[in-house]
C-alpha angles and dihedrals in degrees: 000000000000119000116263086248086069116083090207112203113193096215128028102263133237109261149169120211116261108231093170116083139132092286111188100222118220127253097222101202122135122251122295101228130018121025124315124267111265084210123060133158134188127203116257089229082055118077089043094070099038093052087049094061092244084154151260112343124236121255122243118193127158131162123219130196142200089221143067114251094024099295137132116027128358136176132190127235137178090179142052127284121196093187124040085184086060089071097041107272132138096200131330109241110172132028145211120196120189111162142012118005129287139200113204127202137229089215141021125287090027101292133131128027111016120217128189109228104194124176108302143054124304109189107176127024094254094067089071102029096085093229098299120204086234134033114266098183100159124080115183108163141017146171146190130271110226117183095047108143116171097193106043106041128142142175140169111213114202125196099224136036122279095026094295126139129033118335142196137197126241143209127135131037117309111195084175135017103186089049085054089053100263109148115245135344097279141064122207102206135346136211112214100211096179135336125019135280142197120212118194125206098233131036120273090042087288129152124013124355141220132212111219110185128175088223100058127073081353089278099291118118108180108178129020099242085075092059089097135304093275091059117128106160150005099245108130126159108166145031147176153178114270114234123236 
């Protein structure tokens, strides 16, 4: 029987995708020191609301640095960047994030290990790694995300692929699913309803992570194998709600 956290639904349910969530709108400006980013992009659910006078955009700023411990050299963004090399950098290899949430990238152009950068200092790469079996520590891109919403999150898990199986509801932090009452160690797809989420593949927000947005895919990830490019497996034993 599933806890009483848990909201259990028999059969996947019929559905169309939210798209209209708390999205944190970006403040667009260009860095604040070094050169701008040649590259910028700016989220499609963006500029809507934006044109239609929905209000002042938050602000996202995080520092990044070439050294451990917040030291050589360091450069300020409130966008994204999808190359650190672009601006001159060998690795970033120590963060500061103050304002909005971030996911960081093992490689270029957002793709490998994913990494959550909330509010606060991460000195080492390890602060941010999530205890991975195996050192990253490399991180070459990263981006904002922009619809986390802490208090107004909300997923659906489904044991098999394509929303099929038996399904829950989700909407606080989960350091554990199967201590909750959730069936096995893996998930076969997710509906992000709302907010954003990161799912780690052990208990205790241990081993790789995975960034689950409502923006992106619309929400819908239907198979693992969507869950990002570094993706291996759908083992995943814990999840919670990303802070903004």
């Amino acid at each position: 029987m599933l806890h009483h956290f848990f909201r259990a639904v028999e059969k996947p349910p019929t559905y169309t995708p939210i798209l209209h969530c708390n999205i944190k709108l970006q403040n667009c400006g260009a860095e604040v020191r070094g050169r701008k980013m040649q590259r910028t992009m700016r989220s499609p659910m963006i500029q809507p609301m934006l044109s239609s006078g929905m209000g002042m955009a938050p602000f996202f700023k995080v520092t990044v640095f070439e050294q451990e411990h917040f030291q050589g050299k360091c450069q300020e963004f409130t966008t994204e960047c999808c190359n650190i090399q672009d601006c001159g950098f060998d690795n970033i290899r120590s963060v500061r994030v103050e304002s909005g949430a971030w996911v960081g990238y093992e490689h270029h152009d957002f793709q490998g290990q994913q990494f959550v950068l909330e509010r606060g200092e991460y000195p080492h790469w390890d602060a941010y790694s999530g205890n991975l079996s195996y050192h990253v520590e490399r991180m070459m891109s990263f981006r904002p995300i922009y619809c986390a919403s802490h208090q107004s999150s909300r997923m659906m898990i489904f044991e098999r692929e394509n929303f099929m199986g038996r399904s829950v509801e989700l909407c606080d932090d989960y350091p554990s699913l199967q201590a909750m009452g959730w069936c096995n160690n893996e998930v076969g797809s997710m509906h992000v309803q709302c907010g954003a989420f990161v799912c780690y593949q052990y208990p205790g927000y241990r081993g790789q992570q995975y960034i689950m947005e409502c923006e992106r895919h619309s929400g819908d990830y239907q198979h693992w194998r969507n869950w990002g490019s570094h993706c291996q497996t759908p083992q995943i034993q814990s999840i919670r709600r990303i802070q903004h």
